[in-house]
Each structure stands twice: as C-alpha cells, then as structure tokens.
Amino acid sequence: MARPRPDQLLAKLHSRLRDWTPMQPQTISNPLNEPPCTLPSMNVDLILSALSTAEQGDTTQFFAIARDAVLSDSHMQSLISTRLMAVLGDDPSILPAREKNPDDKLAADAIRDAISRLPDFKRGVCLPLLLGHIWPVSVIERTYKPATTSGLQFDWGTIRHVPFHLLRWQDGMMHIQHVDPVTRLPTARWFRPGSAYIAHRAHLLPTPDCWGGSMRSLVWWFFFKTLIREWWVRWLDRYGSPFPVAKVPKEDSKSRDMLERALRMGTRIGGLVVSTATQVELTQAASGSADAHQRAFEAINAEMSRAVLGQETSSIAKPTGLGSGVSDSQSQVRADIRAHDAAFLAETLREHLFRPWLQLNGFTGQPPKIAFGQEAEEVGDTAEVLARLKQAGIRLAPAALGTLSERFGLELELDPQPAAPARMLSLSAGEGLDIERLILKSASPDDAMHRLALHFPQLAPQRAALLIEEAALGGAWAAL
C-alpha cells in the first residue's frame, strides 16, 4: 500500500482540524435558491407526489409545500408563533450542573458570559432550533473564532440556520446540499453534516425525518382548508347577493327569450327593461346556506390548533359552560407542551453547544443547565406550597435549590440561619425559695434589685426585673 504524500497528509489534517474547530461557515442562504411557489399548481396529486418522493429521501417539494402553507395561512402562523413564544418569552437562566462543585460554577459563569457576547442568542440560536418542534428536524451550523477574552482559546463565531430545501435523506442518512461560495448557487454535491452542525428534533413521532413529522398533517389540513375557502367564496359570489327571478306569461315567448339572454349575459344585478305584464323579483338565498362552509372552516382550524398547541381554547374562543373545567384542563395541556419544548431545547443546547465549547477551552466542569422558567400561575403555586411547608415546620434542603432554580428560571440560594438565642439560666428549687425570701425582706423594688444583684450574680437583670414586677403586682410593697 502506497504511503500518502505530505500534501495529502496536510489536507487530511486540515480536514480534521476543520471538523473539530470549524472557523468558516459552509451554509450559504440565498433566497433565490428557494423552490418556486407551489400554490398555483397545488392539488391532491401534487401533495401525494411530494410525500412519495419525501419518503424516498427527496424532501425538496414537501418542504416547499410546508413553507407555502405557513406563509399563506394566518391561523397556522399564529399557532406556531404562540408555541414558540411560550419558550422564547422568558430569559434563559444558566445554572451550574452541581451547586457545590466549583468547576461546575466556573463552567456556568463562562457559558453565561459567552452567551452575552453572541449578537442574538434567542433569535439566532433558540428560534431556529425550536422550528424542529413543528418541522421534522431543524439544523444549525456553528463555527468558532479566536477568543478575545483572557483565559479562553475559542469563542463562538457565526451561527446559521440551514435552509430546509438544502436537506435530503440519501441512503436513509441526512445530507446537506453544497452551495458554491462564489456563485451562491447549489451544486450537485451533497455531504454528511459533521460536528459543526446541530440537528434538533423534538416531536414524539417514531417515523423517519423525511416523512414530514407533525408538519405532514398540517399540510393536509391546509389543503382542505384552501379548497373549502375557494368553494365558500364561489358560493358567496354566486348566491351571496340577491338574484333575480323573472315571471312572464306562459304565451309571451318573446319576453321569456329576452330575459333569458339578459340573465345569461349579466354577472351582476343591473337594470332590466321588461313589459308591464312581466314580473322580476330579487330573491335572497337562505341565510343558513353558508353555515356548512363556516363549520368546516372552523373544524379545520380546531384540528390545526390541536396539532400544534395540543388544545384549542387558547386560539379559538368557545363557550365551555360555568364550572366545566375544560379551560383548566386544556391550560394544563399547554403547560405540558411548553415544559416539553423547554426541556428538549435545553438538552440540545447543553450537549451540542455548551459541552464542545467547554472542552475546547479546557474547562473540566459539567455543562450548565439552562432553564426557561414556568408560567406565572405555576410559579405562584410553587411559592404557595413553599410557604405552607414553612408554616408546617418543614425546612427546604440545600439540595432542592437546583430544582427550584429550574422551576423559577432564577438562581436561588438559602438565607443564612439566624443565630440561636442565648439559653436562660434555670434556677433550682432551693434558689427559687431564697430569691422569694430575699425579695419579700426588701424595703422597696430598688432594694430588691440591689440585693438580687449582690447575692445572685448569675441571675440575668431581665429575669430579676420580671420577678420583682410579679412581687409588686402580688402586693409585696402595698404599704409604700
């Protein structure tokens, strides 16, 4: 076997270094490379063809249909935005993996500072990854650059989202289409994503990514909704306005022919010139004739809401009845989906973004946790439980601070324990009798205080004053 030449070894070494510490981004996003709009030719055959080719690995047409569906449906846009904003609305908190480990605290502080140096952590990193909760997968490319902060070797460089139309599943494995950096046009070359790429999946379906994930059902509902909308508009165009009904005498064929020609030629209600014996009436379509279209339209919107949000009360207002509990039940569903989205996103960031950065810079601590907090009602419920535990005499253990910090989205710590009060000296039975005799033999309260300080120096002044007050109330110096 021939030994590799020095230039071949150098190229291989450069490739390895590029894979370990990518410096230049390979992803080029050019809007002109997007597939053309599919709406003008959308029909059942187009969707079935796109799904069939996607199942074979070519998802270009399917992702184009999904793109057009989201851009053309305001209800779907609102649903997706609502789900993503439930996580992005909170500022993330970076917490040490182990509270008492100094290396983990250093790692958490370093990640917190590195995130603050990114131009836009939420929009540039979290938002593209969260798209993988609706789309079957979402991929970002992250690069490094030489660090300008003391103590660091590398810092995060450019982070870009890989457009969906550049993805393909060849031989069952995900590949990315190469884009020429000069012409900014896609080439015929495909490559497997290396360590510079982060693929995020958060749906719970067991199907392969190329089958479409949750977006597959949304595409069908969008298609049905488009058809119903078109049929509804046609119905309104034809029957929404009053239409003329002409009545002519049976023997007047000339007037009948003239009216038929006029009605065929007219697309909107205009004037008609008829004889005095001819009657023309404007008849309105039944008011409930369009209800079927409206009910179908609302049913499809409700199905879309269930597919994206898990419920429909937060997107479609419906009367549920007093005390039905439907609102509370579906609010819990929304909270569960939000917790799921935050947990999956935090795991991807921790393992695929934070850990490599810490290893490159020589940190030995575990990657920190990232928490997005809870809903306001959940935070209030947790605080109420803690208050009740304190009233019951149950003290919070230091080990529970990590869990509470993740729930609140804030780094919590225990207040220092107050110093225990000094124990009062107890008196024996004999000493108690001697004090009582001494007080009763005293001429006045001042004399009693002086005698107690002289004969019982171990007695606290506050205790002595209390004993003298009790004696005075009992009538010890009533004659004074």
Short mmCIF file of C-alpha atoms in Angstrom, two decimals:
data_model
loop_
_atom_site.label_atom_id
_atom_site.label_comp_id
_atom_site.label_asym_id
_atom_site.label_seq_id
_atom_site.Cartn_x
_atom_site.Cartn_y
_atom_site.Cartn_z
CA MET A 1 0.00 0.00 0.00
CA ALA A 2 1.46 3.35 -1.07
CA ARG A 3 2.24 5.83 1.66
CA PRO A 4 0.33 9.12 1.46
CA ARG A 5 2.20 12.13 0.21
CA PRO A 6 2.89 15.07 2.54
CA ASP A 7 0.31 17.24 0.79
CA GLN A 8 -2.30 14.50 1.27
CA LEU A 9 -1.47 14.24 4.96
CA LEU A 10 -1.69 18.01 5.28
CA ALA A 11 -5.08 18.07 3.56
CA LYS A 12 -6.35 15.30 5.83
CA LEU A 13 -5.06 17.08 8.92
CA HIS A 14 -6.67 20.31 7.76
CA SER A 15 -9.96 18.47 7.28
CA ARG A 16 -9.77 17.02 10.79
CA LEU A 17 -9.00 20.42 12.29
CA ARG A 18 -11.84 21.94 10.28
CA ASP A 19 -14.18 19.31 11.69
CA TRP A 20 -13.02 19.84 15.28
CA THR A 21 -12.88 23.65 15.26
CA PRO A 22 -14.80 24.96 12.23
CA MET A 23 -13.87 28.59 11.58
CA GLN A 24 -15.61 29.37 8.27
CA PRO A 25 -19.35 28.71 7.82
CA GLN A 26 -20.32 26.49 4.90
CA THR A 27 -24.03 27.35 4.95
CA ILE A 28 -24.98 29.97 2.36
CA SER A 29 -28.58 31.17 2.47
CA ASN A 30 -29.67 32.65 -0.85
CA PRO A 31 -33.40 33.49 -1.20
CA LEU A 32 -33.12 32.98 -4.96
CA ASN A 33 -32.37 29.29 -4.35
CA GLU A 34 -35.76 28.67 -2.77
CA PRO A 35 -38.05 26.35 -4.76
CA PRO A 36 -40.87 28.14 -6.63
CA CYS A 37 -44.27 28.67 -5.04
CA THR A 38 -46.46 25.57 -5.15
CA LEU A 39 -49.84 27.25 -4.61
CA PRO A 40 -50.77 27.78 -8.31
CA SER A 41 -50.46 24.06 -9.03
CA MET A 42 -51.47 22.63 -5.66
CA ASN A 43 -53.82 19.66 -5.84
CA VAL A 44 -54.10 16.18 -4.39
CA ASP A 45 -51.73 14.70 -6.96
CA LEU A 46 -49.03 17.28 -6.14
CA ILE A 47 -49.21 16.57 -2.40
CA LEU A 48 -49.20 12.80 -2.89
CA SER A 49 -46.23 13.08 -5.24
CA ALA A 50 -44.34 15.28 -2.75
CA LEU A 51 -45.00 12.83 0.09
CA SER A 52 -43.93 9.87 -2.03
CA THR A 53 -40.63 11.46 -3.06
CA ALA A 54 -40.04 12.63 0.53
CA GLU A 55 -40.41 9.08 1.80
CA GLN A 56 -37.68 8.13 -0.68
CA GLY A 57 -35.39 10.83 0.73
CA ASP A 58 -36.02 13.87 -1.51
CA THR A 59 -37.91 16.35 0.69
CA THR A 60 -37.48 19.45 -1.51
CA GLN A 61 -41.07 19.52 -2.79
CA PHE A 62 -42.58 18.67 0.60
CA PHE A 63 -40.68 21.43 2.39
CA ALA A 64 -41.76 23.87 -0.34
CA ILE A 65 -45.43 22.97 0.24
CA ALA A 66 -44.97 23.32 4.02
CA ARG A 67 -43.33 26.72 3.52
CA ASP A 68 -46.20 27.97 1.34
CA ALA A 69 -48.78 26.60 3.78
CA VAL A 70 -47.30 28.52 6.72
CA LEU A 71 -46.85 31.73 4.73
CA SER A 72 -50.41 31.63 3.34
CA ASP A 73 -52.38 30.66 6.45
CA SER A 74 -52.63 33.32 9.15
CA HIS A 75 -54.13 30.86 11.64
CA MET A 76 -51.22 28.45 11.26
CA GLN A 77 -48.76 31.33 11.63
CA SER A 78 -50.45 32.36 14.87
CA LEU A 79 -50.37 28.81 16.25
CA ILE A 80 -46.69 28.27 15.52
CA SER A 81 -45.76 31.72 16.88
CA THR A 82 -47.76 31.07 20.06
CA ARG A 83 -45.98 27.78 20.70
CA LEU A 84 -42.51 29.21 20.07
CA MET A 85 -43.11 32.40 22.06
CA ALA A 86 -44.14 30.34 25.10
CA VAL A 87 -40.46 29.38 25.42
CA LEU A 88 -38.77 32.41 23.88
CA GLY A 89 -40.77 34.82 26.04
CA ASP A 90 -38.60 34.02 29.10
CA ASP A 91 -34.98 34.99 29.50
CA PRO A 92 -32.97 31.77 29.95
CA SER A 93 -31.10 31.22 33.21
CA ILE A 94 -27.74 29.42 33.22
CA LEU A 95 -27.38 27.26 36.35
CA PRO A 96 -24.45 25.09 37.49
CA ALA A 97 -24.93 21.37 36.96
CA ARG A 98 -23.92 20.78 40.62
CA GLU A 99 -24.39 23.59 43.10
CA LYS A 100 -21.43 22.75 45.36
CA ASN A 101 -18.91 21.91 42.63
CA PRO A 102 -16.55 24.85 41.94
CA ASP A 103 -15.66 23.57 38.46
CA ASP A 104 -19.33 23.46 37.50
CA LYS A 105 -19.79 27.02 38.78
CA LEU A 106 -16.85 28.22 36.67
CA ALA A 107 -18.32 26.48 33.62
CA ALA A 108 -21.72 28.09 34.21
CA ASP A 109 -20.17 31.56 34.57
CA ALA A 110 -18.13 31.08 31.38
CA ILE A 111 -21.16 29.95 29.35
CA ARG A 112 -23.21 32.86 30.72
CA ASP A 113 -20.56 35.34 29.60
CA ALA A 114 -20.17 33.63 26.20
CA ILE A 115 -23.93 33.85 25.56
CA SER A 116 -23.88 37.56 26.40
CA ARG A 117 -21.26 38.05 23.67
CA LEU A 118 -23.48 36.49 20.98
CA PRO A 119 -25.36 39.04 18.85
CA ASP A 120 -28.79 37.47 19.44
CA PHE A 121 -28.93 34.18 21.32
CA LYS A 122 -32.72 33.81 21.16
CA ARG A 123 -33.28 34.70 17.50
CA GLY A 124 -30.04 33.27 16.16
CA VAL A 125 -29.83 30.01 18.15
CA CYS A 126 -33.01 29.16 20.08
CA LEU A 127 -35.55 30.14 17.40
CA PRO A 128 -34.03 28.05 14.56
CA LEU A 129 -33.76 25.04 16.87
CA LEU A 130 -37.36 25.40 18.05
CA LEU A 131 -38.55 25.02 14.46
CA GLY A 132 -37.68 21.34 14.92
CA HIS A 133 -40.72 21.07 17.21
CA ILE A 134 -43.07 21.59 14.21
CA TRP A 135 -40.91 20.61 11.25
CA PRO A 136 -39.41 17.08 11.37
CA VAL A 137 -35.91 18.44 12.05
CA SER A 138 -34.08 21.75 12.21
CA VAL A 139 -30.33 22.11 11.60
CA ILE A 140 -27.94 24.93 12.51
CA GLU A 141 -24.24 25.33 11.79
CA ARG A 142 -21.99 26.85 14.44
CA THR A 143 -18.41 27.99 13.99
CA TYR A 144 -15.67 29.22 16.30
CA LYS A 145 -13.30 32.16 16.27
CA PRO A 146 -10.17 33.06 18.27
CA ALA A 147 -11.23 34.39 21.65
CA THR A 148 -10.51 37.96 22.69
CA THR A 149 -11.36 37.24 26.34
CA SER A 150 -8.48 36.35 28.61
CA GLY A 151 -8.37 32.71 29.68
CA LEU A 152 -10.20 31.43 26.58
CA GLN A 153 -8.87 29.88 23.39
CA PHE A 154 -12.03 29.91 21.26
CA ASP A 155 -15.33 31.73 21.21
CA TRP A 156 -18.50 31.15 19.21
CA GLY A 157 -18.38 32.65 15.75
CA THR A 158 -21.15 32.62 13.15
CA ILE A 159 -24.26 30.52 13.84
CA ARG A 160 -26.55 29.98 10.85
CA HIS A 161 -29.75 28.06 10.20
CA VAL A 162 -29.54 25.56 7.34
CA PRO A 163 -32.48 26.16 4.92
CA PHE A 164 -34.88 23.24 4.70
CA HIS A 165 -34.61 22.99 0.92
CA LEU A 166 -30.90 22.06 1.27
CA LEU A 167 -31.71 18.91 3.25
CA ARG A 168 -32.05 15.45 1.74
CA TRP A 169 -32.02 11.91 3.12
CA GLN A 170 -29.85 9.75 0.89
CA ASP A 171 -29.45 6.11 1.87
CA GLY A 172 -31.52 6.85 4.95
CA MET A 173 -28.98 9.40 6.26
CA MET A 174 -29.35 13.17 6.28
CA HIS A 175 -27.25 15.07 3.72
CA ILE A 176 -26.82 18.79 3.03
CA GLN A 177 -26.52 20.24 -0.45
CA HIS A 178 -23.32 22.16 -1.13
CA VAL A 179 -23.69 25.78 -2.24
CA ASP A 180 -20.93 27.37 -4.30
CA PRO A 181 -19.48 30.28 -2.27
CA VAL A 182 -18.74 32.28 -5.44
CA THR A 183 -21.93 31.89 -7.45
CA ARG A 184 -24.09 31.28 -4.33
CA LEU A 185 -25.93 28.60 -6.28
CA PRO A 186 -26.50 24.99 -5.18
CA THR A 187 -24.27 22.37 -6.75
CA ALA A 188 -24.80 18.67 -7.42
CA ARG A 189 -22.61 17.73 -4.45
CA TRP A 190 -24.07 16.54 -1.16
CA PHE A 191 -22.25 15.89 2.12
CA ARG A 192 -22.93 14.40 5.52
CA PRO A 193 -23.09 17.06 8.26
CA GLY A 194 -20.09 16.96 10.60
CA SER A 195 -19.64 18.11 14.18
CA ALA A 196 -20.16 21.73 13.12
CA TYR A 197 -23.87 21.01 12.59
CA ILE A 198 -26.52 20.58 15.28
CA ALA A 199 -29.71 18.71 14.33
CA HIS A 200 -32.64 19.24 16.70
CA ARG A 201 -35.73 17.00 16.81
CA ALA A 202 -38.47 17.41 19.39
CA HIS A 203 -41.58 15.67 18.05
CA LEU A 204 -42.55 12.34 19.58
CA LEU A 205 -43.40 10.52 16.35
CA PRO A 206 -41.45 7.30 15.63
CA THR A 207 -41.37 7.93 11.86
CA PRO A 208 -38.20 8.98 9.97
CA ASP A 209 -37.49 12.67 9.49
CA CYS A 210 -38.11 12.51 5.75
CA TRP A 211 -41.75 11.50 6.37
CA GLY A 212 -42.59 15.03 7.49
CA GLY A 213 -43.19 14.82 11.23
CA SER A 214 -46.03 16.96 12.60
CA MET A 215 -45.97 19.16 9.50
CA ARG A 216 -47.37 16.31 7.40
CA SER A 217 -50.84 16.55 8.97
CA LEU A 218 -50.79 20.35 8.82
CA VAL A 219 -50.14 20.25 5.07
CA TRP A 220 -53.26 18.15 4.51
CA TRP A 221 -55.43 20.37 6.70
CA PHE A 222 -54.13 23.42 4.87
CA PHE A 223 -55.06 21.84 1.51
CA PHE A 224 -58.61 21.02 2.66
CA LYS A 225 -58.96 24.48 4.13
CA THR A 226 -57.88 26.07 0.84
CA LEU A 227 -60.49 24.07 -1.08
CA ILE A 228 -63.26 24.96 1.36
CA ARG A 229 -62.25 28.60 1.28
CA GLU A 230 -62.41 28.59 -2.54
CA TRP A 231 -65.78 26.83 -2.56
CA TRP A 232 -67.09 29.24 0.06
CA VAL A 233 -66.03 32.29 -1.98
CA ARG A 234 -67.61 30.83 -5.12
CA TRP A 235 -70.85 30.21 -3.25
CA LEU A 236 -70.89 33.76 -1.91
CA ASP A 237 -70.09 35.13 -5.35
CA ARG A 238 -73.00 33.26 -6.86
CA TYR A 239 -75.59 33.28 -4.10
CA GLY A 240 -74.39 35.85 -1.61
CA SER A 241 -76.12 38.70 -3.43
CA PRO A 242 -79.83 38.67 -4.31
CA PHE A 243 -80.52 37.01 -7.65
CA PRO A 244 -83.41 37.89 -9.99
CA VAL A 245 -86.38 35.62 -10.57
CA ALA A 246 -88.39 36.58 -13.67
CA LYS A 247 -92.05 35.76 -14.19
CA VAL A 248 -93.51 36.07 -17.68
CA PRO A 249 -96.81 34.99 -19.11
CA LYS A 250 -96.77 31.50 -20.49
CA GLU A 251 -97.67 32.63 -24.01
CA ASP A 252 -95.15 35.53 -24.09
CA SER A 253 -92.17 33.67 -25.57
CA LYS A 254 -90.54 36.87 -26.82
CA SER A 255 -90.20 38.32 -23.30
CA ARG A 256 -89.01 34.98 -21.95
CA ASP A 257 -86.24 34.73 -24.57
CA MET A 258 -85.16 38.30 -23.94
CA LEU A 259 -84.93 37.76 -20.15
CA GLU A 260 -83.01 34.52 -20.55
CA ARG A 261 -80.44 36.24 -22.74
CA ALA A 262 -80.18 39.14 -20.30
CA LEU A 263 -79.69 36.88 -17.28
CA ARG A 264 -77.06 34.79 -19.06
CA MET A 265 -75.11 37.89 -20.03
CA GLY A 266 -75.33 39.60 -16.65
CA THR A 267 -72.75 38.80 -13.96
CA ARG A 268 -74.02 41.40 -11.50
CA ILE A 269 -77.51 42.69 -10.88
CA GLY A 270 -78.29 45.54 -13.22
CA GLY A 271 -81.35 47.06 -14.81
CA LEU A 272 -83.82 45.18 -16.99
CA VAL A 273 -86.29 46.61 -19.47
CA VAL A 274 -89.43 44.50 -19.48
CA SER A 275 -93.06 44.87 -20.43
CA THR A 276 -95.74 45.77 -17.92
CA ALA A 277 -97.02 42.20 -17.91
CA THR A 278 -93.61 40.80 -16.93
CA GLN A 279 -92.61 40.47 -13.24
CA VAL A 280 -89.00 40.39 -12.00
CA GLU A 281 -88.27 39.73 -8.28
CA LEU A 282 -84.97 39.71 -6.35
CA THR A 283 -84.70 36.63 -4.15
CA GLN A 284 -82.15 36.24 -1.33
CA ALA A 285 -80.56 32.84 -0.66
CA ALA A 286 -81.41 31.18 2.63
CA SER A 287 -79.41 32.73 5.48
CA GLY A 288 -78.12 29.39 6.73
CA SER A 289 -76.95 28.05 3.41
CA ALA A 290 -73.30 29.04 4.04
CA ASP A 291 -73.14 27.58 7.55
CA ALA A 292 -71.75 24.28 6.29
CA HIS A 293 -68.69 26.02 4.83
CA GLN A 294 -68.16 28.01 8.01
CA ARG A 295 -68.44 24.95 10.26
CA ALA A 296 -65.95 23.04 8.11
CA PHE A 297 -63.58 26.02 8.16
CA GLU A 298 -63.76 26.25 11.97
CA ALA A 299 -63.34 22.48 12.36
CA ILE A 300 -60.12 22.56 10.33
CA ASN A 301 -58.80 25.47 12.42
CA ALA A 302 -59.58 23.48 15.56
CA GLU A 303 -57.68 20.44 14.22
CA MET A 304 -54.68 22.64 13.42
CA SER A 305 -54.79 24.05 16.96
CA ARG A 306 -54.78 20.55 18.44
CA ALA A 307 -51.87 19.51 16.23
CA VAL A 308 -49.69 22.49 17.22
CA LEU A 309 -50.85 23.51 20.71
CA GLY A 310 -52.49 20.30 21.94
CA GLN A 311 -55.74 22.19 22.62
CA GLU A 312 -57.91 24.90 21.08
CA THR A 313 -59.20 27.16 23.86
CA SER A 314 -56.15 29.45 23.73
CA SER A 315 -56.57 30.03 19.96
CA ILE A 316 -60.35 29.72 19.40
CA ALA A 317 -62.85 31.26 21.83
CA LYS A 318 -65.69 28.85 22.63
CA PRO A 319 -68.23 28.83 25.47
CA THR A 320 -67.46 25.90 27.79
CA GLY A 321 -70.08 26.43 30.48
CA LEU A 322 -69.70 27.59 34.07
CA GLY A 323 -67.55 25.23 36.13
CA SER A 324 -66.97 22.79 33.27
CA GLY A 325 -63.22 22.62 33.97
CA VAL A 326 -62.39 22.47 30.25
CA SER A 327 -60.34 25.65 30.40
CA ASP A 328 -58.22 24.42 33.32
CA SER A 329 -57.69 21.03 31.69
CA GLN A 330 -56.55 22.48 28.36
CA SER A 331 -54.40 25.05 30.16
CA GLN A 332 -52.56 22.13 31.77
CA VAL A 333 -52.05 20.62 28.29
CA ARG A 334 -50.49 23.88 27.12
CA ALA A 335 -48.21 23.92 30.18
CA ASP A 336 -47.12 20.34 29.48
CA ILE A 337 -46.21 21.17 25.88
CA ARG A 338 -44.29 24.25 26.99
CA ALA A 339 -42.33 22.22 29.56
CA HIS A 340 -41.59 19.59 26.90
CA ASP A 341 -40.33 22.20 24.42
CA ALA A 342 -38.12 23.88 27.03
CA ALA A 343 -36.66 20.56 28.22
CA PHE A 344 -35.80 19.32 24.71
CA LEU A 345 -34.28 22.65 23.71
CA ALA A 346 -32.23 22.82 26.92
CA GLU A 347 -30.88 19.30 26.38
CA THR A 348 -29.76 20.09 22.82
CA LEU A 349 -28.08 23.33 23.87
CA ARG A 350 -26.34 21.66 26.81
CA GLU A 351 -24.96 18.64 24.94
CA HIS A 352 -24.28 20.02 21.46
CA LEU A 353 -23.49 23.69 22.02
CA PHE A 354 -22.19 24.14 25.58
CA ARG A 355 -20.19 20.91 26.01
CA PRO A 356 -17.93 21.25 22.90
CA TRP A 357 -17.22 24.90 23.76
CA LEU A 358 -16.19 24.00 27.31
CA GLN A 359 -13.96 21.16 26.11
CA LEU A 360 -12.20 23.37 23.55
CA ASN A 361 -11.42 25.94 26.24
CA GLY A 362 -10.16 23.41 28.79
CA PHE A 363 -13.00 23.57 31.34
CA THR A 364 -13.37 20.42 33.44
CA GLY A 365 -16.80 21.19 34.88
CA GLN A 366 -20.05 19.72 33.62
CA PRO A 367 -22.08 21.74 31.07
CA PRO A 368 -24.50 24.00 32.91
CA LYS A 369 -28.25 23.60 32.91
CA ILE A 370 -30.41 26.13 31.09
CA ALA A 371 -33.85 26.95 32.49
CA PHE A 372 -36.61 28.99 30.87
CA GLY A 373 -38.83 29.28 33.97
CA GLN A 374 -42.50 28.44 34.43
CA GLU A 375 -45.85 30.08 33.75
CA ALA A 376 -46.94 32.77 36.21
CA GLU A 377 -49.63 30.52 37.72
CA GLU A 378 -47.18 27.65 38.17
CA VAL A 379 -44.66 29.92 39.86
CA GLY A 380 -47.40 31.16 42.20
CA ASP A 381 -48.48 27.61 43.05
CA THR A 382 -44.89 26.59 43.82
CA ALA A 383 -44.37 29.65 46.04
CA GLU A 384 -47.60 28.89 47.90
CA VAL A 385 -46.51 25.30 48.55
CA LEU A 386 -43.16 26.51 49.90
CA ALA A 387 -44.93 28.94 52.25
CA ARG A 388 -47.18 26.19 53.57
CA LEU A 389 -44.22 23.90 54.13
CA LYS A 390 -42.51 26.60 56.18
CA GLN A 391 -45.66 27.08 58.27
CA ALA A 392 -45.71 23.34 58.91
CA GLY A 393 -42.13 23.49 60.18
CA ILE A 394 -40.56 21.82 57.13
CA ARG A 395 -37.29 23.43 56.07
CA LEU A 396 -36.00 23.40 52.49
CA ALA A 397 -32.86 21.29 51.99
CA PRO A 398 -29.93 22.86 50.09
CA ALA A 399 -30.07 20.02 47.54
CA ALA A 400 -33.53 21.20 46.43
CA LEU A 401 -32.29 24.61 45.30
CA GLY A 402 -31.26 23.31 41.87
CA THR A 403 -34.75 22.00 41.11
CA LEU A 404 -36.39 25.20 42.34
CA SER A 405 -33.99 27.34 40.32
CA GLU A 406 -35.02 25.48 37.16
CA ARG A 407 -38.70 25.95 38.00
CA PHE A 408 -38.43 29.68 38.67
CA GLY A 409 -35.83 30.37 35.98
CA LEU A 410 -33.71 32.18 38.59
CA GLU A 411 -30.64 31.18 40.56
CA LEU A 412 -31.80 30.78 44.18
CA GLU A 413 -29.89 30.40 47.44
CA LEU A 414 -30.84 29.90 51.10
CA ASP A 415 -30.87 32.75 53.60
CA PRO A 416 -28.24 32.35 56.34
CA GLN A 417 -29.56 30.74 59.52
CA PRO A 418 -30.17 33.32 62.32
CA ALA A 419 -28.07 32.93 65.45
CA ALA A 420 -29.73 30.88 68.15
CA PRO A 421 -30.81 32.96 71.19
CA ALA A 422 -28.84 32.53 74.42
CA ARG A 423 -30.30 29.99 76.79
CA MET A 424 -31.68 31.37 80.04
CA LEU A 425 -30.14 30.03 83.19
CA SER A 426 -32.60 27.90 85.11
CA LEU A 427 -32.79 28.14 88.89
CA SER A 428 -33.06 25.18 91.23
CA ALA A 429 -35.94 24.85 93.65
CA GLY A 430 -33.78 25.97 96.58
CA GLU A 431 -32.51 29.04 94.77
CA GLY A 432 -36.08 29.95 93.86
CA LEU A 433 -37.13 29.93 97.53
CA ASP A 434 -34.10 32.00 98.57
CA ILE A 435 -34.89 34.62 95.89
CA GLU A 436 -38.51 34.79 97.05
CA ARG A 437 -37.49 35.37 100.72
CA LEU A 438 -34.92 37.98 99.65
CA ILE A 439 -37.49 39.95 97.66
CA LEU A 440 -40.06 39.84 100.47
CA LYS A 441 -37.47 41.13 103.01
CA SER A 442 -36.55 44.05 100.77
CA ALA A 443 -37.81 47.51 101.68
CA SER A 444 -38.59 48.57 98.09
CA PRO A 445 -38.25 47.35 94.48
CA ASP A 446 -34.92 49.17 94.14
CA ASP A 447 -33.67 47.48 97.32
CA ALA A 448 -34.80 44.10 95.94
CA MET A 449 -32.92 44.70 92.65
CA HIS A 450 -29.77 45.64 94.58
CA ARG A 451 -29.95 42.57 96.83
CA LEU A 452 -30.55 40.20 93.88
CA ALA A 453 -27.52 41.59 92.03
CA LEU A 454 -25.42 41.20 95.17
CA HIS A 455 -26.47 37.68 96.24
CA PHE A 456 -27.37 36.13 92.83
CA PRO A 457 -24.92 37.50 90.22
CA GLN A 458 -25.76 34.65 87.81
CA LEU A 459 -29.36 35.91 87.55
CA ALA A 460 -29.96 37.95 84.37
CA PRO A 461 -31.16 41.54 85.01
CA GLN A 462 -34.21 41.00 82.79
CA ARG A 463 -35.20 37.95 84.82
CA ALA A 464 -34.64 39.81 88.08
CA ALA A 465 -36.81 42.71 86.89
CA LEU A 466 -39.57 40.28 85.91
CA LEU A 467 -39.52 38.61 89.34
CA ILE A 468 -39.65 41.98 91.11
CA GLU A 469 -42.59 43.07 88.92
CA GLU A 470 -44.50 39.89 89.80
CA ALA A 471 -43.84 40.50 93.50
CA ALA A 472 -45.07 44.10 93.24
CA LEU A 473 -48.26 43.01 91.50
CA GLY A 474 -48.76 40.46 94.29
CA GLY A 475 -48.77 43.26 96.91
CA ALA A 476 -45.23 42.91 98.29
CA TRP A 477 -44.86 46.69 98.86
CA ALA A 478 -48.52 47.68 99.11
CA ALA A 479 -47.80 49.71 102.27
CA LEU A 480 -45.40 52.05 100.43
#
